[in-house]
Coordinates of C-alpha atoms and ligand atoms in Angstrom, one line a residue:
M1240 CA 5.7 24.7 40.0
A1241 CA 6.6 21.6 38.1
H1242 CA 5.3 22.7 34.5
K1243 CA 7.5 26.0 34.6
N1244 CA 9.9 25.4 31.8
K1245 CA 11.1 22.0 33.5
A1246 CA 10.1 18.6 32.2
V1247 CA 7.2 17.2 34.3
W1248 CA 9.5 15.1 35.9
G1249 CA 11.7 17.9 37.2
T1250 CA 10.8 17.6 40.6
R1251 CA 12.6 14.3 41.0
F1252 CA 15.5 15.3 39.3
S1253 CA 18.6 17.4 40.1
N1254 CA 19.7 18.3 36.8
T1255 CA 18.2 18.9 33.2
T1256 CA 18.7 16.4 30.4
S1257 CA 21.6 16.8 28.7
K1258 CA 21.5 18.7 25.1
L1259 CA 22.7 15.7 23.2
F1260 CA 20.0 13.5 24.8
E1261 CA 17.3 15.9 24.4
K1262 CA 18.3 16.0 20.7
I1263 CA 17.7 12.1 20.2
G1264 CA 15.2 11.9 23.0
S1265 CA 12.8 14.2 21.6
S1266 CA 10.2 12.8 19.3
I1267 CA 8.2 16.1 18.8
D1268 CA 9.6 17.0 15.4
V1269 CA 8.1 13.5 14.3
D1270 CA 5.2 12.7 16.5
K1271 CA 3.7 16.3 16.2
R1272 CA 1.7 14.5 13.3
L1273 CA -0.4 12.9 16.2
Y1274 CA -1.9 16.2 17.6
E1275 CA -5.3 15.8 16.1
E1276 CA -5.4 12.1 17.8
D1277 CA -4.0 13.4 20.9
I1278 CA -6.3 15.8 21.7
H1279 CA -9.1 14.0 20.8
G1280 CA -8.1 11.0 23.0
S1281 CA -7.5 13.8 25.8
I1282 CA -10.9 15.1 25.5
V1283 CA -12.5 11.8 25.8
H1284 CA -10.5 10.7 28.5
A1285 CA -11.5 14.0 30.8
Q1286 CA -15.1 13.4 29.9
M1287 CA -14.7 9.9 31.2
L1288 CA -13.1 11.2 34.2
V1289 CA -16.0 13.6 34.8
K1290 CA -18.6 10.8 34.0
Q1291 CA -17.0 8.7 36.6
K1292 CA -16.8 11.6 39.0
I1293 CA -12.8 11.1 39.3
I1294 CA -12.7 14.8 38.5
N1295 CA -15.2 17.4 39.2
K1296 CA -17.4 19.1 35.9
K1297 CA -15.8 22.5 36.3
I1298 CA -12.2 21.3 35.9
G1299 CA -13.5 18.6 33.2
K1300 CA -14.8 21.4 31.2
K1301 CA -11.8 23.9 31.7
I1302 CA -9.5 21.2 30.6
I1303 CA -11.8 20.5 27.4
K1304 CA -11.8 24.0 26.4
G1305 CA -8.1 24.3 26.8
L1306 CA -7.7 21.1 24.7
K1307 CA -9.8 22.8 21.8
K1308 CA -7.9 26.0 22.3
I1309 CA -4.7 24.0 21.5
R1310 CA -6.4 22.4 18.6
V1311 CA -7.1 25.7 17.0
E1312 CA -3.5 27.0 17.7
I1313 CA -1.9 23.9 16.1
K1314 CA -4.3 24.0 13.2
S1315 CA -3.4 27.6 12.4
K1316 CA 0.4 27.1 12.9
K1317 CA 0.5 29.3 16.0
F1318 CA 1.5 26.6 18.5
I1319 CA 5.3 26.4 19.2
F1320 CA 6.6 23.0 19.5
N1321 CA 9.4 22.6 21.9
R1322 CA 12.1 19.7 22.0
K1323 CA 12.4 20.3 25.6
Y1324 CA 8.9 18.7 26.3
E1325 CA 10.0 15.7 24.4
D1326 CA 6.8 14.6 22.4
I1327 CA 3.4 15.6 21.3
H1328 CA 1.6 14.6 24.5
L1329 CA 3.8 16.6 26.8
N1330 CA 4.0 19.4 24.5
I1331 CA 0.1 19.8 24.7
E1332 CA 0.1 19.2 28.5
K1333 CA 2.6 21.9 28.8
R1334 CA 0.4 24.2 26.8
L1335 CA -2.5 23.3 28.8
F1336 CA -1.0 24.3 31.9
D1337 CA -0.2 27.7 30.4
I1338 CA -3.6 28.4 29.3
I1339 CA -5.7 26.9 32.1
G1340 CA -3.0 26.7 35.0
N1341 CA -2.8 24.1 37.5
D1342 CA -6.1 22.3 36.9
A1343 CA -4.4 20.9 33.9
G1344 CA -2.7 18.5 36.2
F1345 CA -6.0 16.6 36.7
L1346 CA -6.0 15.4 33.0
H1347 CA -3.3 12.8 33.6
I1348 CA -5.2 11.0 36.4
A1349 CA -5.3 7.1 35.3
R1350 CA -3.5 7.3 32.0
S1351 CA 0.3 7.3 31.0
R1352 CA 2.0 8.2 28.1
N1353 CA 2.4 4.7 27.5
D1354 CA -1.2 4.0 27.0
Q1355 CA -1.9 7.5 25.4
V1356 CA 0.8 7.0 22.6
I1357 CA -0.6 3.7 21.3
T1358 CA -4.1 5.3 21.5
D1359 CA -3.2 8.0 19.2
F1360 CA -0.9 5.9 17.1
K1361 CA -3.6 3.4 16.5
L1362 CA -6.0 6.2 15.5
W1363 CA -3.8 7.7 13.0
V1364 CA -2.8 4.1 11.6
K1365 CA -6.6 3.7 11.0
K1366 CA -7.0 7.0 9.5
A1367 CA -3.9 6.2 7.1
S1368 CA -5.0 2.8 6.3
E1369 CA -8.3 4.2 5.3
E1370 CA -6.5 6.9 3.0
I1371 CA -4.3 4.1 1.2
I1372 CA -7.6 2.4 0.5
K1373 CA -9.3 5.5 -0.8
N1374 CA -6.4 6.1 -3.0
L1375 CA -6.0 2.4 -4.2
N1376 CA -9.7 2.6 -5.1
I1377 CA -8.7 5.6 -7.4
L1378 CA -6.0 3.5 -8.9
I1379 CA -8.1 0.5 -9.5
K1380 CA -10.6 2.6 -11.4
S1381 CA -7.7 4.0 -13.6
F1382 CA -6.8 0.5 -14.3
L1383 CA -10.3 -0.4 -15.2
K1384 CA -10.6 2.6 -17.7
K1385 CA -7.8 1.6 -19.5
S1386 CA -8.6 -1.9 -19.6
E1387 CA -11.9 -1.2 -21.0
M1388 CA -10.0 0.6 -23.9
T1389 CA -7.5 -2.2 -24.6
V1390 CA -9.7 -5.3 -24.4
E1391 CA -8.9 -6.2 -27.9
T1392 CA -5.2 -5.1 -28.1
I1393 CA -3.4 -8.3 -28.1
M1394 CA 0.1 -8.4 -26.9
P1395 CA 2.6 -11.6 -26.0
G1396 CA 2.2 -12.7 -22.5
F1397 CA 5.8 -13.4 -21.1
T1398 CA 7.2 -16.2 -18.9
H1399 CA 11.0 -15.9 -18.2
L1400 CA 10.5 -12.7 -20.4
K1401 CA 10.1 -14.9 -23.0
N1402 CA 7.2 -14.9 -25.6
A1403 CA 4.9 -17.3 -24.1
Q1404 CA 1.2 -17.1 -25.4
P1405 CA -0.8 -14.1 -26.6
I1406 CA -3.0 -12.4 -24.1
S1407 CA -5.2 -9.1 -24.2
F1408 CA -3.3 -6.1 -22.6
A1409 CA -6.5 -5.7 -20.9
H1410 CA -6.1 -9.0 -18.9
Y1411 CA -2.7 -8.0 -18.0
L1412 CA -3.8 -4.6 -16.6
L1413 CA -6.5 -6.5 -14.6
A1414 CA -4.1 -8.8 -13.4
Y1415 CA -2.6 -5.6 -11.5
V1416 CA -6.3 -5.0 -10.3
E1417 CA -6.2 -8.3 -8.4
M1418 CA -3.1 -7.3 -6.7
F1419 CA -4.5 -3.8 -5.6
K1420 CA -7.6 -5.6 -4.5
R1421 CA -5.6 -7.8 -2.3
D1422 CA -3.8 -4.8 -1.1
K1423 CA -7.0 -3.0 -0.2
N1424 CA -8.2 -6.4 1.9
R1425 CA -4.7 -6.4 3.8
F1426 CA -5.4 -2.8 4.9
N1427 CA -9.0 -3.6 5.7
S1428 CA -8.3 -6.4 8.0
N1429 CA -5.5 -4.4 9.5
I1430 CA -8.4 -1.7 10.5
K1431 CA -10.0 -5.1 12.1
Y1432 CA -7.2 -5.8 14.3
I1433 CA -6.5 -2.1 15.3
D1434 CA -10.1 -2.1 16.8
E1435 CA -9.2 -2.2 20.5
C1436 CA -8.9 0.7 22.7
P1437 CA -5.5 0.8 24.7
L1438 CA -6.7 3.8 26.8
G1439 CA -6.9 3.3 30.4
V1440 CA -4.4 0.8 31.0
G1441 CA -2.0 3.4 32.3
A1442 CA 1.7 2.6 32.3
L1443 CA 1.4 -1.1 32.2
T1444 CA -0.7 -2.5 34.9
G1445 CA -4.2 -0.8 34.7
T1446 CA -5.4 1.8 37.5
S1447 CA -6.9 1.8 40.8
Y1448 CA -9.4 4.7 39.6
K1449 CA -13.0 3.4 38.6
I1450 CA -12.5 4.5 34.9
D1451 CA -14.9 3.4 32.3
R1452 CA -12.8 1.8 29.6
N1453 CA -15.9 0.9 27.4
F1454 CA -17.0 4.6 27.3
T1455 CA -13.8 5.9 25.9
S1456 CA -13.5 2.9 23.7
K1457 CA -16.6 3.6 22.1
K1458 CA -16.1 7.2 22.1
L1459 CA -12.7 6.9 20.1
G1460 CA -14.6 4.7 17.6
F1461 CA -13.0 1.2 18.7
K1462 CA -14.8 -1.7 19.2
K1463 CA -13.7 -2.7 22.4
P1464 CA -10.9 -2.1 25.0
T1465 CA -7.9 -4.3 25.0
S1466 CA -7.7 -7.0 27.2
N1467 CA -4.4 -7.3 28.9
S1468 CA -2.4 -4.0 30.1
I1469 CA 1.0 -5.3 29.7
D1470 CA 0.3 -6.5 26.1
T1471 CA -1.4 -3.2 25.2
V1472 CA 1.7 -1.1 26.1
S1473 CA 4.0 -3.4 24.6
D1474 CA 2.3 -4.1 21.5
R1475 CA 3.3 -2.6 18.0
D1476 CA 1.9 -5.4 15.7
F1477 CA -0.5 -2.9 14.3
A1478 CA 2.4 -0.9 13.1
L1479 CA 4.2 -3.8 11.7
D1480 CA 0.9 -4.9 10.0
F1481 CA 0.6 -1.6 8.2
L1482 CA 4.3 -1.6 7.3
S1483 CA 4.0 -5.2 5.9
S1484 CA 1.0 -4.5 3.9
A1485 CA 2.6 -1.2 2.6
S1486 CA 5.8 -3.3 1.6
I1487 CA 3.6 -5.6 -0.2
C1488 CA 1.6 -3.0 -2.2
A1489 CA 4.9 -1.1 -2.9
M1490 CA 6.4 -4.5 -4.3
H1491 CA 3.2 -4.7 -6.5
I1492 CA 3.8 -1.1 -7.7
S1493 CA 7.3 -1.6 -8.4
R1494 CA 6.8 -4.9 -10.4
F1495 CA 4.4 -2.5 -12.5
A1496 CA 7.0 0.2 -12.7
E1497 CA 9.4 -2.3 -14.0
E1498 CA 7.6 -4.0 -16.6
L1499 CA 6.7 -0.2 -18.0
I1500 CA 10.3 0.7 -18.0
I1501 CA 11.1 -2.7 -20.1
W1502 CA 8.2 -2.1 -22.1
N1503 CA 9.2 1.7 -22.8
S1504 CA 12.6 0.6 -23.8
D1505 CA 13.6 1.3 -27.3
I1506 CA 14.1 -2.4 -27.7
F1507 CA 10.5 -3.4 -26.8
K1508 CA 8.7 -0.3 -27.9
L1509 CA 5.5 -1.8 -26.5
I1510 CA 4.1 1.3 -24.9
K1511 CA 4.3 4.9 -25.2
L1512 CA 4.3 7.3 -22.2
N1513 CA 3.3 10.9 -22.4
D1514 CA 5.8 13.4 -22.0
K1515 CA 4.1 14.3 -18.7
V1516 CA 5.7 11.2 -17.0
L1517 CA 9.0 11.5 -18.8
T1518 CA 12.2 13.3 -18.1
G1519 CA 15.2 14.4 -20.5
S1520 CA 18.8 14.0 -20.3
S1521 CA 21.3 16.6 -19.8
I1522 CA 23.7 15.4 -22.4
M1523 CA 21.8 13.2 -25.0
P1524 CA 19.2 15.5 -26.6
Q1525 CA 17.3 12.4 -28.0
K1526 CA 16.4 11.1 -24.8
K1527 CA 13.1 10.6 -22.8
N1528 CA 13.5 8.7 -19.6
P1529 CA 10.9 6.9 -17.4
D1530 CA 12.3 8.3 -14.3
P1531 CA 8.9 8.6 -12.2
A1532 CA 8.5 4.9 -12.8
E1533 CA 12.1 4.4 -11.8
L1534 CA 11.8 6.5 -8.6
I1535 CA 8.4 4.3 -7.5
R1536 CA 10.4 1.2 -8.6
G1537 CA 13.4 2.4 -6.3
R1538 CA 11.3 3.5 -3.5
A1539 CA 9.8 0.2 -2.6
G1540 CA 13.3 -0.2 -0.9
K1541 CA 12.1 2.6 1.5
N1542 CA 9.0 0.8 2.5
F1543 CA 10.8 -2.4 2.8
G1544 CA 13.6 -0.8 5.1
S1545 CA 10.9 0.4 7.4
L1546 CA 9.5 -3.0 7.9
Q1547 CA 12.9 -4.3 8.5
A1548 CA 13.8 -1.6 10.7
M1549 CA 10.7 -1.9 13.0
L1550 CA 10.8 -5.9 13.0
T1551 CA 14.5 -5.4 14.3
T1552 CA 13.5 -3.1 16.8
M1553 CA 10.7 -5.2 18.2
K1554 CA 12.8 -8.4 18.0
G1555 CA 13.9 -9.6 21.6
L1556 CA 12.4 -6.4 23.3
P1557 CA 11.3 -7.5 26.7
L1558 CA 7.6 -6.8 27.9
S1559 CA 6.5 -4.0 28.3
Y1560 CA 7.4 -0.1 27.4
Y1561 CA 10.9 0.8 26.2
K1562 CA 11.8 3.9 24.6
D1563 CA 13.1 1.9 21.5
M1564 CA 9.5 2.0 20.4
Q1565 CA 9.5 5.7 19.9
E1566 CA 11.2 5.4 16.7
D1567 CA 7.9 3.4 15.5
K1568 CA 6.3 6.6 14.2
A1569 CA 9.1 7.7 11.9
L1570 CA 9.0 4.5 10.4
V1571 CA 5.3 4.3 9.8
F1572 CA 4.9 8.0 8.6
N1573 CA 7.7 7.4 6.2
S1574 CA 6.2 4.3 4.7
F1575 CA 2.9 6.0 4.6
D1576 CA 4.4 9.0 2.9
T1577 CA 6.2 6.8 0.2
L1578 CA 3.7 4.6 -0.4
L1579 CA 0.9 7.4 -0.9
E1580 CA 3.2 9.2 -3.3
S1581 CA 4.0 6.1 -5.2
I1582 CA 0.3 5.1 -5.6
H1583 CA -0.2 8.6 -7.0
I1584 CA 2.8 8.4 -9.4
T1585 CA 1.3 5.0 -10.5
N1586 CA -1.9 6.6 -11.1
E1587 CA -0.5 9.1 -13.4
L1588 CA 1.6 6.5 -15.2
I1589 CA -1.5 4.5 -16.1
I1590 CA -3.5 7.5 -17.4
N1591 CA -0.6 8.5 -19.3
L1592 CA 0.3 5.3 -20.8
K1593 CA -0.7 4.0 -24.5
P1594 CA 0.0 0.6 -25.9
N1595 CA 1.7 0.4 -29.3
K1596 CA -0.8 -1.9 -30.7
E1597 CA 0.8 -2.8 -33.8
R1598 CA 4.1 -3.5 -32.2
M1599 CA 2.2 -5.5 -29.4
L1600 CA 0.4 -7.5 -32.2
S1601 CA 3.6 -8.3 -34.3
L1602 CA 5.5 -9.0 -31.3
A1603 CA 2.5 -11.6 -30.2
N1604 CA 3.3 -13.1 -33.4
E1605 CA 7.0 -13.7 -33.0
G1606 CA 8.5 -16.5 -30.5
Y1607 CA 6.0 -18.9 -31.8
T1608 CA 3.2 -18.1 -29.3
T1609 CA 0.8 -20.1 -30.5
A1610 CA 2.6 -23.5 -30.4
T1611 CA 0.8 -24.5 -27.5
D1612 CA -2.5 -23.7 -29.3
F1613 CA -1.3 -26.0 -32.0
A1614 CA -0.7 -28.9 -29.8
D1615 CA -4.2 -28.2 -28.1
Y1616 CA -5.6 -28.3 -31.4
L1617 CA -4.0 -31.8 -32.1
V1618 CA -5.4 -33.3 -28.9
Q1619 CA -8.9 -31.7 -29.5
N1620 CA -9.1 -32.7 -33.1
N1621 CA -6.9 -35.7 -34.0
N1622 CA -7.4 -37.6 -30.7
L1623 CA -3.7 -37.3 -29.7
S1624 CA -2.5 -37.2 -25.9
F1625 CA -1.1 -34.1 -25.0
R1626 CA 2.6 -35.2 -24.8
E1627 CA 2.4 -36.6 -28.5
A1628 CA 0.8 -33.5 -29.8
Y1629 CA 3.3 -31.3 -27.9
K1630 CA 6.2 -33.3 -29.9
I1631 CA 4.5 -32.6 -33.2
S1632 CA 4.2 -28.7 -32.3
A1633 CA 7.8 -28.9 -31.1
K1634 CA 8.8 -30.0 -34.6
L1635 CA 6.8 -27.6 -36.2
V1636 CA 8.7 -24.6 -34.3
N1637 CA 11.7 -26.4 -35.3
Y1638 CA 10.7 -26.4 -38.9
A1639 CA 9.5 -22.7 -38.8
E1640 CA 12.8 -21.5 -37.0
K1641 CA 15.1 -23.1 -39.7
N1642 CA 12.9 -21.5 -42.3
K1643 CA 13.0 -18.1 -40.7
K1644 CA 9.2 -18.1 -40.5
N1645 CA 6.5 -17.1 -37.7
L1646 CA 3.9 -19.9 -37.2
N1647 CA 1.3 -17.7 -38.8
Q1648 CA 3.3 -17.5 -42.0
L1649 CA 3.4 -21.4 -42.7
N1650 CA 1.0 -22.7 -45.3
F1651 CA -1.0 -25.6 -45.2
K1652 CA 1.4 -27.8 -47.2
E1653 CA 3.9 -27.3 -44.8
L1654 CA 1.7 -28.3 -41.7
K1655 CA 0.6 -31.3 -43.2
K1656 CA 4.4 -32.4 -43.4
M1657 CA 3.8 -32.7 -39.4
N1658 CA 0.7 -34.8 -39.3
K1659 CA -1.1 -36.1 -42.5
N1660 CA -4.5 -36.2 -40.8
L1661 CA -4.7 -32.3 -40.4
N1662 CA -7.8 -30.5 -41.3
K1663 CA -7.5 -27.1 -43.2
N1664 CA -9.2 -25.5 -40.3
V1665 CA -6.1 -25.8 -38.3
M1666 CA -4.8 -22.5 -40.1
K1667 CA -6.9 -20.5 -37.6
V1668 CA -5.1 -22.0 -34.8
F1669 CA -2.2 -19.5 -35.5
N1670 CA -4.2 -16.5 -35.3
V1671 CA -3.0 -14.7 -32.1
K1672 CA -6.6 -13.2 -31.6
N1673 CA -8.1 -16.6 -32.0
S1674 CA -5.7 -17.8 -29.7
V1675 CA -6.5 -15.5 -26.9
N1676 CA -10.4 -16.1 -27.5
L1677 CA -10.1 -19.7 -27.2
K1678 CA -9.0 -19.0 -23.4
T1679 CA -12.4 -19.3 -22.1
S1680 CA -11.9 -21.1 -18.8
Y1681 CA -12.6 -18.8 -15.8
G1682 CA -10.0 -16.2 -15.0
G1683 CA -8.5 -16.9 -18.7
T1684 CA -7.7 -14.1 -21.3
A1685 CA -10.6 -14.4 -23.8
I1686 CA -12.0 -11.6 -24.7
K1687 CA -15.6 -12.2 -23.6
N1688 CA -14.2 -13.3 -20.2
I1689 CA -12.4 -9.8 -19.8
K1690 CA -15.4 -8.0 -20.8
K1691 CA -17.4 -9.8 -18.3
M1692 CA -14.7 -9.1 -15.5
I1693 CA -14.6 -5.7 -16.3
S1694 CA -18.2 -4.9 -15.9
R1695 CA -18.2 -7.0 -12.5
L1696 CA -15.3 -4.9 -11.2
K1697 CA -16.8 -1.3 -12.6
K1698 CA -19.9 -2.4 -10.4
E1699 CA -17.4 -3.0 -7.5
F1700 CA -15.8 0.1 -7.9
K1701 CA -18.3 2.7 -8.8
Ligands
LIG1818 N1 7.0 9.7 23.0 C1 7.0 8.2 23.5 C2 6.9 7.4 22.6 O1 6.5 7.7 21.3 C3 5.7 8.4 24.5 C4 5.8 7.3 25.6 C5 6.7 7.5 26.5 N2 6.6 6.8 27.5 C6 7.8 6.6 28.4 N3 7.5 5.6 29.3 N4 8.9 7.4 28.4 O2 7.3 6.4 22.5

């Protein structure tokens, strides 16, 4: 009997696999995570074989009962995974033989591990994408909550890490909400691409049995069966899509982490983080370091690395199945675990973050952040072109710099020196809150814009 402690291909082989190859060839330590999907796929496959009268009902029932028993065994951690049987598919098949005897051999009619593994993997990636989406929703809600509390918190907006123009802290947080929304969209559209069922294409050619691929596709929750058997077993685009979306999301998270690290520094002091998300130093008693933020910034590298590794594995790989592709699972699982954890940590960070309002406001007044507003004022009130107004404002900045003053510390007399036609109401231009509130164009930082945006987003993320 081929199944007795031998590989399924034992009949053809006169020697067993070398221990060394068994070690690298076996993927069970990694792909056991697919057990749920594998059993589900096998049950549906068996149902289809019965429906199509390819196997009889009695055998079908026996197979399905055995598979369900295996599911319970794995769930309750009683199942013994064995590297000798390579992967999750063969481990389960082997156990089915143990439980129901030789009738287990009917299950592999009209399928191959090649279509089986992609079916399982696609189902898993779909589930994983949904999990990421769910957690991004939670993260977005935390950002919205913090935004609501900080609409009126004014800070300097930066370009080139130089003070640029005043913004609302909430507006800055909502920028990340936009990024996470795009991340969600990416994972959602990946799910649409995944939606074709591989089961039934066999090793690469399709099969001579009268199978019903529409039945299995529907039962497994796919929209339709895949259209080309060769492409089906060769395709790992769905894994790449996942890795790419995960990388982009991790990149967003790492940008946020980086800003928190800078802002939490003793030089910036723009935010305060709760001790919950800080760690101490073994030598410097005064230290409180933002390690969690640093970790998620660094871990983006793991997500990018997985994407790069997968692309490199696929590049130049001829059709159809090659063992190279077995490495795909570890990459995707790692990327998923890393990203999920990073999302959780980001959520902790945003909850435990407090803007240092006074410091934000005082920094917003430094660096001549209202110089652009002054130029705009001259265009709107004194009939100047923007380039002329720009020059006058630049002169004002030079004057303020020379006299060691912020723009809001200048008096009307000093301003008049720049342009004698100025009206007294020009003074309000140098108020940073006023500056924020002038940016009423759609998508701008004016407080009333932000309030509208938050209530719209709150409806979207109830
Ligand atoms: N464990 C294998 C994988 O993940 C399953 C496919 C094996 N197919 C084969 N022709 N050896 O890729």
